[in-house]
Amino acid sequence: MNIYEKIASIMGDVQYLAKDDRVEFNKTSYRALSEEKVTSIMRSELVKHKLVVYPVAQTANRAGTITHVDVTYRMVNVEDPKEYIEIASCGDGADTQDKGSGKAMTYAFKYMWLRTFALPTGEDPDKISSAELDAKQANIQPQGPPCADCGKEIMPYNDGKRAITAAEMAARSTEMFGRALCAKCSKAEGRRRADAGA
Ligand SMILES: [Zn+2]
């Protein structure tokens, strides 16, 4: 079999990956798909169909607590090693210490499988708020410290351009206003200051 026939055959074998994880997010919780499950199922398919996958190129950059990686994987047909395809994937991982790139690579690896084999997971982004989804995809601690003004936990926030993590939100408001504020209270404080200055 050529590599495309093998991929098509795997797609026939694995039609769907059911979520196996439960993610608690503040007061809501939802099902998710773990990287362990994706990798263990796809690994046995690779062995069965005589394919190997390994990373051939990777770049990483870190902005604040978020590490972004771009990875190129090569999938080789073991029965004809000259035949291979390359697959681009990327991932983000948030960590205040040194685990950001590991989390980002885990994410990139998982999504390489889901994309290459067009695997549905039953994910319905409409059912999850985008901030939750962003937080989950970035593999981050969803909640930050409590807001200094309203006392509610600071949550991730999407300003329309990108996801801002709860930790970033707290750091940014502390820099601007001298205390950690949620998105709503940051806006209110910004308006108060603008009004006072006008
Ligand atoms: Zn607040």
PDB file of C-alpha atoms and ligand atoms in Angstrom:
ATOM      1  CA  MET A   1       0.000   0.000   0.000  1.00  0.00           C
ATOM      2  CA  ASN A   2       1.170   3.517  -0.636  1.00  0.00           C
ATOM      3  CA  ILE A   3       1.131   6.088   2.135  1.00  0.00           C
ATOM      4  CA  TYR A   4      -2.191   7.613   1.078  1.00  0.00           C
ATOM      5  CA  GLU A   5      -3.883   4.227   0.951  1.00  0.00           C
ATOM      6  CA  LYS A   6      -2.571   3.608   4.461  1.00  0.00           C
ATOM      7  CA  ILE A   7      -3.911   6.917   5.722  1.00  0.00           C
ATOM      8  CA  ALA A   8      -7.271   6.197   4.113  1.00  0.00           C
ATOM      9  CA  SER A   9      -7.267   2.753   5.700  1.00  0.00           C
ATOM     10  CA  ILE A  10      -6.573   4.239   9.158  1.00  0.00           C
ATOM     11  CA  MET A  11      -9.379   6.728   8.587  1.00  0.00           C
ATOM     12  CA  GLY A  12     -11.630   3.743   7.919  1.00  0.00           C
ATOM     13  CA  ASP A  13     -10.461   2.028  11.126  1.00  0.00           C
ATOM     14  CA  VAL A  14     -10.747   5.053  13.414  1.00  0.00           C
ATOM     15  CA  GLN A  15     -13.917   6.957  12.673  1.00  0.00           C
ATOM     16  CA  TYR A  16     -14.271   8.873  15.870  1.00  0.00           C
ATOM     17  CA  LEU A  17     -12.423   9.488  19.107  1.00  0.00           C
ATOM     18  CA  ALA A  18     -14.688   9.749  22.092  1.00  0.00           C
ATOM     19  CA  LYS A  19     -13.747  12.188  24.772  1.00  0.00           C
ATOM     20  CA  ASP A  20     -12.288  10.569  27.859  1.00  0.00           C
ATOM     21  CA  ASP A  21     -11.440  13.513  30.059  1.00  0.00           C
ATOM     22  CA  ARG A  22     -13.588  15.747  32.180  1.00  0.00           C
ATOM     23  CA  VAL A  23     -12.386  19.320  32.415  1.00  0.00           C
ATOM     24  CA  GLU A  24     -13.645  21.379  35.300  1.00  0.00           C
ATOM     25  CA  PHE A  25     -13.864  25.031  34.479  1.00  0.00           C
ATOM     26  CA  ASN A  26     -15.075  27.306  37.251  1.00  0.00           C
ATOM     27  CA  LYS A  27     -18.696  26.198  37.732  1.00  0.00           C
ATOM     28  CA  THR A  28     -19.003  24.331  34.459  1.00  0.00           C
ATOM     29  CA  SER A  29     -17.357  21.136  33.291  1.00  0.00           C
ATOM     30  CA  TYR A  30     -17.109  19.482  29.922  1.00  0.00           C
ATOM     31  CA  ARG A  31     -15.675  16.450  28.229  1.00  0.00           C
ATOM     32  CA  ALA A  32     -12.309  16.591  26.493  1.00  0.00           C
ATOM     33  CA  LEU A  33     -10.000  14.303  24.605  1.00  0.00           C
ATOM     34  CA  SER A  34      -6.703  13.479  26.269  1.00  0.00           C
ATOM     35  CA  GLU A  35      -3.426  13.420  24.388  1.00  0.00           C
ATOM     36  CA  GLU A  36      -2.690   9.973  25.929  1.00  0.00           C
ATOM     37  CA  LYS A  37      -5.801   8.515  24.338  1.00  0.00           C
ATOM     38  CA  VAL A  38      -5.143  10.011  20.889  1.00  0.00           C
ATOM     39  CA  THR A  39      -1.519   8.913  20.932  1.00  0.00           C
ATOM     40  CA  SER A  40      -2.136   5.376  22.167  1.00  0.00           C
ATOM     41  CA  ILE A  41      -4.876   4.699  19.590  1.00  0.00           C
ATOM     42  CA  MET A  42      -2.990   6.253  16.687  1.00  0.00           C
ATOM     43  CA  ARG A  43       0.255   4.593  17.716  1.00  0.00           C
ATOM     44  CA  SER A  44      -1.278   1.122  17.394  1.00  0.00           C
ATOM     45  CA  GLU A  45      -2.661   2.117  13.961  1.00  0.00           C
ATOM     46  CA  LEU A  46       0.822   3.178  12.839  1.00  0.00           C
ATOM     47  CA  VAL A  47       2.301  -0.119  13.988  1.00  0.00           C
ATOM     48  CA  LYS A  48      -0.456  -2.078  12.249  1.00  0.00           C
ATOM     49  CA  HIS A  49      -0.095  -0.138   8.966  1.00  0.00           C
ATOM     50  CA  LYS A  50       3.698   0.164   9.101  1.00  0.00           C
ATOM     51  CA  LEU A  51       4.024   3.931   9.265  1.00  0.00           C
ATOM     52  CA  VAL A  52       6.309   6.024  11.470  1.00  0.00           C
ATOM     53  CA  VAL A  53       5.946   9.646  12.506  1.00  0.00           C
ATOM     54  CA  TYR A  54       8.620  11.893  13.921  1.00  0.00           C
ATOM     55  CA  PRO A  55       9.283  15.636  14.168  1.00  0.00           C
ATOM     56  CA  VAL A  56      11.757  17.000  11.612  1.00  0.00           C
ATOM     57  CA  ALA A  57      11.588  20.733  12.327  1.00  0.00           C
ATOM     58  CA  GLN A  58      10.489  22.843  15.239  1.00  0.00           C
ATOM     59  CA  THR A  59      10.534  26.492  16.185  1.00  0.00           C
ATOM     60  CA  ALA A  60       9.394  27.900  19.519  1.00  0.00           C
ATOM     61  CA  ASN A  61       8.897  31.345  20.909  1.00  0.00           C
ATOM     62  CA  ARG A  62       7.711  32.560  24.246  1.00  0.00           C
ATOM     63  CA  ALA A  63       5.645  35.661  24.998  1.00  0.00           C
ATOM     64  CA  GLY A  64       4.990  36.136  28.683  1.00  0.00           C
ATOM     65  CA  THR A  65       3.735  32.827  30.044  1.00  0.00           C
ATOM     66  CA  ILE A  66       2.694  31.451  26.636  1.00  0.00           C
ATOM     67  CA  THR A  67       5.046  29.320  24.573  1.00  0.00           C
ATOM     68  CA  HIS A  68       4.141  28.803  20.932  1.00  0.00           C
ATOM     69  CA  VAL A  69       5.656  25.975  18.891  1.00  0.00           C
ATOM     70  CA  ASP A  70       5.464  25.255  15.174  1.00  0.00           C
ATOM     71  CA  VAL A  71       6.344  21.669  14.382  1.00  0.00           C
ATOM     72  CA  THR A  72       6.742  19.794  11.112  1.00  0.00           C
ATOM     73  CA  TYR A  73       6.227  16.046  11.386  1.00  0.00           C
ATOM     74  CA  ARG A  74       7.266  13.521   8.798  1.00  0.00           C
ATOM     75  CA  MET A  75       5.175  10.410   8.250  1.00  0.00           C
ATOM     76  CA  VAL A  76       7.132   7.694   6.481  1.00  0.00           C
ATOM     77  CA  ASN A  77       5.895   4.531   4.804  1.00  0.00           C
ATOM     78  CA  VAL A  78       8.080   1.832   6.396  1.00  0.00           C
ATOM     79  CA  GLU A  79       7.517  -0.479   3.433  1.00  0.00           C
ATOM     80  CA  ASP A  80       8.873   2.179   1.069  1.00  0.00           C
ATOM     81  CA  PRO A  81      10.994   4.603   3.125  1.00  0.00           C
ATOM     82  CA  LYS A  82      11.441   6.991   0.189  1.00  0.00           C
ATOM     83  CA  GLU A  83       7.741   7.707   0.416  1.00  0.00           C
ATOM     84  CA  TYR A  84       6.748  10.230   3.062  1.00  0.00           C
ATOM     85  CA  ILE A  85       4.524  13.228   3.722  1.00  0.00           C
ATOM     86  CA  GLU A  86       5.192  16.216   5.951  1.00  0.00           C
ATOM     87  CA  ILE A  87       2.557  17.567   8.292  1.00  0.00           C
ATOM     88  CA  ALA A  88       2.609  21.025   9.873  1.00  0.00           C
ATOM     89  CA  SER A  89       1.109  21.550  13.298  1.00  0.00           C
ATOM     90  CA  CYS A  90       1.391  24.074  16.075  1.00  0.00           C
ATOM     91  CA  GLY A  91       0.486  24.490  19.716  1.00  0.00           C
ATOM     92  CA  ASP A  92       0.469  26.908  22.622  1.00  0.00           C
ATOM     93  CA  GLY A  93       1.282  26.096  26.213  1.00  0.00           C
ATOM     94  CA  ALA A  94       1.079  28.348  29.225  1.00  0.00           C
ATOM     95  CA  ASP A  95       3.432  27.927  32.122  1.00  0.00           C
ATOM     96  CA  THR A  96       5.160  30.317  34.459  1.00  0.00           C
ATOM     97  CA  GLN A  97       8.140  27.982  34.779  1.00  0.00           C
ATOM     98  CA  ASP A  98       9.760  25.763  32.145  1.00  0.00           C
ATOM     99  CA  LYS A  99       6.871  23.506  31.103  1.00  0.00           C
ATOM    100  CA  GLY A 100       5.331  25.757  28.439  1.00  0.00           C
ATOM    101  CA  SER A 101       7.146  24.209  25.483  1.00  0.00           C
ATOM    102  CA  GLY A 102       6.330  20.679  26.673  1.00  0.00           C
ATOM    103  CA  LYS A 103       2.635  21.557  26.887  1.00  0.00           C
ATOM    104  CA  ALA A 104       2.758  23.267  23.481  1.00  0.00           C
ATOM    105  CA  MET A 105       4.429  20.213  21.891  1.00  0.00           C
ATOM    106  CA  THR A 106       1.864  17.874  23.459  1.00  0.00           C
ATOM    107  CA  TYR A 107      -0.882  19.996  21.959  1.00  0.00           C
ATOM    108  CA  ALA A 108       0.788  20.160  18.534  1.00  0.00           C
ATOM    109  CA  PHE A 109       1.255  16.376  18.510  1.00  0.00           C
ATOM    110  CA  LYS A 110      -2.368  15.713  19.410  1.00  0.00           C
ATOM    111  CA  TYR A 111      -3.677  18.073  16.739  1.00  0.00           C
ATOM    112  CA  MET A 112      -1.389  16.587  14.112  1.00  0.00           C
ATOM    113  CA  TRP A 113      -3.338  13.302  14.525  1.00  0.00           C
ATOM    114  CA  LEU A 114      -6.743  14.910  14.582  1.00  0.00           C
ATOM    115  CA  ARG A 115      -6.056  16.929  11.428  1.00  0.00           C
ATOM    116  CA  THR A 116      -4.186  14.363   9.371  1.00  0.00           C
ATOM    117  CA  PHE A 117      -6.842  11.710   9.924  1.00  0.00           C
ATOM    118  CA  ALA A 118      -9.775  14.155  10.034  1.00  0.00           C
ATOM    119  CA  LEU A 119     -10.886  12.726  13.354  1.00  0.00           C
ATOM    120  CA  PRO A 120     -14.073  14.111  14.838  1.00  0.00           C
ATOM    121  CA  THR A 121     -14.121  14.298  18.629  1.00  0.00           C
ATOM    122  CA  GLY A 122     -17.637  15.559  19.106  1.00  0.00           C
ATOM    123  CA  GLU A 123     -16.206  18.916  20.027  1.00  0.00           C
ATOM    124  CA  ASP A 124     -18.817  21.604  19.720  1.00  0.00           C
ATOM    125  CA  PRO A 125     -17.208  24.998  20.228  1.00  0.00           C
ATOM    126  CA  ASP A 126     -20.624  26.666  20.273  1.00  0.00           C
ATOM    127  CA  LYS A 127     -21.416  24.935  23.523  1.00  0.00           C
ATOM    128  CA  ILE A 128     -18.311  26.264  25.250  1.00  0.00           C
ATOM    129  CA  SER A 129     -17.524  29.920  25.720  1.00  0.00           C
ATOM    130  CA  SER A 130     -14.587  31.030  23.604  1.00  0.00           C
ATOM    131  CA  ALA A 131     -12.604  32.047  26.677  1.00  0.00           C
ATOM    132  CA  GLU A 132     -13.027  28.538  28.070  1.00  0.00           C
ATOM    133  CA  LEU A 133     -12.086  27.022  24.752  1.00  0.00           C
ATOM    134  CA  ASP A 134      -9.043  29.239  24.400  1.00  0.00           C
ATOM    135  CA  ALA A 135      -7.993  28.387  27.934  1.00  0.00           C
ATOM    136  CA  LYS A 136      -8.473  24.690  27.346  1.00  0.00           C
ATOM    137  CA  GLN A 137      -6.635  24.712  24.057  1.00  0.00           C
ATOM    138  CA  ALA A 138      -3.766  26.644  25.555  1.00  0.00           C
ATOM    139  CA  ASN A 139      -3.672  24.016  28.279  1.00  0.00           C
ATOM    140  CA  ILE A 140      -3.656  26.684  30.928  1.00  0.00           C
ATOM    141  CA  GLN A 141      -4.913  27.154  34.412  1.00  0.00           C
ATOM    142  CA  PRO A 142      -8.226  28.796  33.652  1.00  0.00           C
ATOM    143  CA  GLN A 143      -8.559  30.866  36.763  1.00  0.00           C
ATOM    144  CA  GLY A 144      -6.405  33.642  38.060  1.00  0.00           C
ATOM    145  CA  PRO A 145      -6.350  35.306  41.465  1.00  0.00           C
ATOM    146  CA  PRO A 146      -9.508  37.014  42.709  1.00  0.00           C
ATOM    147  CA  CYS A 147     -10.238  40.468  41.274  1.00  0.00           C
ATOM    148  CA  ALA A 148      -9.249  43.201  43.724  1.00  0.00           C
ATOM    149  CA  ASP A 149     -12.478  45.118  43.015  1.00  0.00           C
ATOM    150  CA  CYS A 150     -15.295  42.615  42.625  1.00  0.00           C
ATOM    151  CA  GLY A 151     -13.705  39.617  44.367  1.00  0.00           C
ATOM    152  CA  LYS A 152     -14.582  37.174  41.559  1.00  0.00           C
ATOM    153  CA  GLU A 153     -11.844  34.976  40.146  1.00  0.00           C
ATOM    154  CA  ILE A 154     -10.114  36.577  37.177  1.00  0.00           C
ATOM    155  CA  MET A 155     -10.990  34.604  34.048  1.00  0.00           C
ATOM    156  CA  PRO A 156      -9.317  34.342  30.658  1.00  0.00           C
ATOM    157  CA  TYR A 157     -10.538  36.944  28.252  1.00  0.00           C
ATOM    158  CA  ASN A 158     -10.647  37.196  24.485  1.00  0.00           C
ATOM    159  CA  ASP A 159     -10.281  40.763  23.284  1.00  0.00           C
ATOM    160  CA  GLY A 160     -11.408  39.795  19.785  1.00  0.00           C
ATOM    161  CA  LYS A 161      -7.871  39.384  18.514  1.00  0.00           C
ATOM    162  CA  ARG A 162      -6.474  36.765  20.833  1.00  0.00           C
ATOM    163  CA  ALA A 163      -6.936  34.965  24.103  1.00  0.00           C
ATOM    164  CA  ILE A 164      -5.573  36.664  27.184  1.00  0.00           C
ATOM    165  CA  THR A 165      -4.944  34.253  30.005  1.00  0.00           C
ATOM    166  CA  ALA A 166      -6.144  34.935  33.521  1.00  0.00           C
ATOM    167  CA  ALA A 167      -2.532  35.283  34.679  1.00  0.00           C
ATOM    168  CA  GLU A 168      -1.804  37.802  31.914  1.00  0.00           C
ATOM    169  CA  MET A 169      -4.996  39.689  32.737  1.00  0.00           C
ATOM    170  CA  ALA A 170      -3.871  39.937  36.378  1.00  0.00           C
ATOM    171  CA  ALA A 171      -0.331  41.038  35.433  1.00  0.00           C
ATOM    172  CA  ARG A 172      -1.567  43.592  32.938  1.00  0.00           C
ATOM    173  CA  SER A 173      -4.092  45.186  35.300  1.00  0.00           C
ATOM    174  CA  THR A 174      -1.527  45.271  38.112  1.00  0.00           C
ATOM    175  CA  GLU A 175       0.836  47.127  35.797  1.00  0.00           C
ATOM    176  CA  MET A 176      -1.843  49.560  34.663  1.00  0.00           C
ATOM    177  CA  PHE A 177      -3.883  50.054  37.811  1.00  0.00           C
ATOM    178  CA  GLY A 178      -1.721  48.799  40.654  1.00  0.00           C
ATOM    179  CA  ARG A 179      -4.001  45.842  41.451  1.00  0.00           C
ATOM    180  CA  ALA A 180      -5.177  42.616  39.805  1.00  0.00           C
ATOM    181  CA  LEU A 181      -8.544  43.182  38.125  1.00  0.00           C
ATOM    182  CA  CYS A 182     -10.906  41.103  36.036  1.00  0.00           C
ATOM    183  CA  ALA A 183     -11.670  42.183  32.450  1.00  0.00           C
ATOM    184  CA  LYS A 184     -14.896  43.907  33.478  1.00  0.00           C
ATOM    185  CA  CYS A 185     -13.346  45.845  36.376  1.00  0.00           C
ATOM    186  CA  SER A 186     -10.288  46.752  34.240  1.00  0.00           C
ATOM    187  CA  LYS A 187     -12.601  48.317  31.683  1.00  0.00           C
ATOM    188  CA  ALA A 188     -14.555  50.131  34.388  1.00  0.00           C
ATOM    189  CA  GLU A 189     -11.356  51.415  35.999  1.00  0.00           C
ATOM    190  CA  GLY A 190     -10.029  52.511  32.587  1.00  0.00           C
ATOM    191  CA  ARG A 191     -13.223  54.460  31.968  1.00  0.00           C
ATOM    192  CA  ARG A 192     -13.111  56.021  35.459  1.00  0.00           C
ATOM    193  CA  ARG A 193      -9.552  57.192  34.825  1.00  0.00           C
ATOM    194  CA  ALA A 194     -10.401  58.517  31.370  1.00  0.00           C
ATOM    195  CA  ASP A 195     -13.359  60.416  32.813  1.00  0.00           C
ATOM    196  CA  ALA A 196     -11.263  61.815  35.674  1.00  0.00           C
ATOM    197  CA  GLY A 197      -8.576  62.935  33.216  1.00  0.00           C
ATOM    198  CA  ALA A 198     -11.056  64.577  30.823  1.00  0.00           C
TER     199      ALA A 198
HETATM  200 ZN    ZN B   1     -13.711  42.396  38.916  1.00  0.00          ZN
END
